[in-house]
Amino acid sequence: MAQKDQAQGTENSGQLDFPRPLATVDVVIFAIRNEGLHVLLVQRPAGAGEPFPLAFALPGGFVDVAKDRDLEACAVRKLKEKTGVTSPYLEQLGSWGSAGRDPRGWSATHAYFALMPEEAGRAALAPDAQWFPVVAGKIKPKLAFDHGEILTAAVERLRNKVEYTSLPAYLMPAEFTLPDLQRVYEIVLDRPLEKSAFRTRILSADMIEPIAKMRRGPNRPAQLYRLKKGREPVYFVRTFNPPE
Amino acid sequence: MAQKDQAQGTENSGQLDFPRPLATVDVVIFAIRNEGLHVLLVQRPAGAGEPFPLAFALPGGFVDVAKDRDLEACAVRKLKEKTGVTSPYLEQLGSWGSAGRDPRGWSATHAYFALMPEEAGRAALAPDAQWFPVVAGKIKPKLAFDHGEILTAAVERLRNKVEYTSLPAYLMPAEFTLPDLQRVYEIVLDRPLEKSAFRTRILSADMIEPIAKMRRGPNRPAQLYRLKKGREPVYFVRTFNPPE
DNA sequence: CCGACTTAGTTGTACAGTGCAACTTACTTA
DNA sequence: TAAGTAAGTTGCACTGTACAACTAAGTCGG
């Protein structure tokens, strides 16, 4: 809630002349590439006065009070501007704000969490944007600001939700098989799942529908499916076979 | 991520002289009072230039870059200052930011979600703070700003998490019985739960421990329990008997 | 042309936790 | 001492998973 600023010691109503934190938005966007979880990062500029020159960072930037109607619009805009991609799934992840996270002053970022299929990531990527594999919840290069911490939180959120939702559907191409989908679940969770229980659960969730086509390969063909359109993510009432 | 401000059209590195949104923190704090879910609200001042004079609002206020080390510290401070209470459980709920939510300009609030036992709420409450019953996820008075929307999101989050976590433990007094705990679950979920399944689940979660005392009443005494100290919230692998 | 190989998809049995309902236990009160 | 009430337990049916073996449908190499 915004109220009169008792913090500044001025009790005059409507006084707004006190220092404000910097307000930014950052997006953690995941895709599966080459059988592994990847995250899209952008390299920071090297100009004078730039914090963390040439380090990699999450795509994002300052909220523009003239351009952005709201935070989500800002996230969509920043993602498009910084990386060139658009995401079919975007949710809030959380916010990080403190005196020290940005050398330019007290700043707070509104972090978003996004998923996209690999196919869409092959299109025009911004020149300084790049996909990085996520290994053990971390990234090789040390990230700018507290973005390493934000990324860790995003991976944890992804793992948690994949355990009991249909979120991986947003990581799939337009047409996919059930084993494809299961593989994506397994990649994110980093453990094998039971084939028959997986099939039962997904098929009874009414989230995908078979199309009149099979995936052909060197062995038995597999039924192709597509997402039912307009489907919100499905929440299961159990997790998959629990870790221990 | 904070980066140079391309949005303002100035490409000079380190330029920070552009308008910043207002930054606030608000807290939705719940307690069970009189067999019902309640929220703690504060009445807004009536001074000239004050938005929503005398309306009720979530406790919160502007981030103070001098006083607040980070957002959570700001939430704790605001809760204490505005209402007088302190919460044993505080988590981020999300952020709401847009051009129109505050008549004083583009503003973004970082909303927190808190739980506390009723007993702690009986102590010194700030004079303009007041508990309101939550009926059907809503509050009787129309709230200031978009706080009605934030409250709705908080109730939804609470309901969702109570379905598969031990969060209600933070709504309990220091000593309580299993039927007490079950009643709190039922109040929040607004549906009855199975007694035997509930007991089995809670007792096998290793979150509470019996004390050498019984609750005596007009009928069979009930075993009293307390929370095991230092326990994080427990996540169950199933929800309770699903709504349909 | 046939048998080895591989992956898709199904089936069967054991098990865990819930839903439902009846039951026992332990106390108060008339 | 019997009735009443809430605490706590028990038993059985049911659902969905775990595990594992099985069948199905294709390619490929001899």
Coordinates of C-alpha atoms (C1' of nucleotides) in Angstrom, one line a residue, chain C residues 1-12:
Chain C
dC1 C1' 13.1 -63.3 -46.1
dC2 C1' 14.0 -63.8 -41.4
dG3 C1' 15.6 -63.0 -36.9
dA4 C1' 17.9 -59.5 -33.8
dC5 C1' 17.1 -55.1 -32.0
dT6 C1' 14.7 -51.1 -30.4
dT7 C1' 11.1 -48.4 -28.8
dA8 C1' 5.8 -47.9 -28.1
dG9 C1' 2.3 -49.2 -25.6
dT10 C1' -0.3 -52.7 -22.4
dT11 C1' -1.2 -55.8 -18.7
dG12 C1' -1.0 -57.9 -14.0

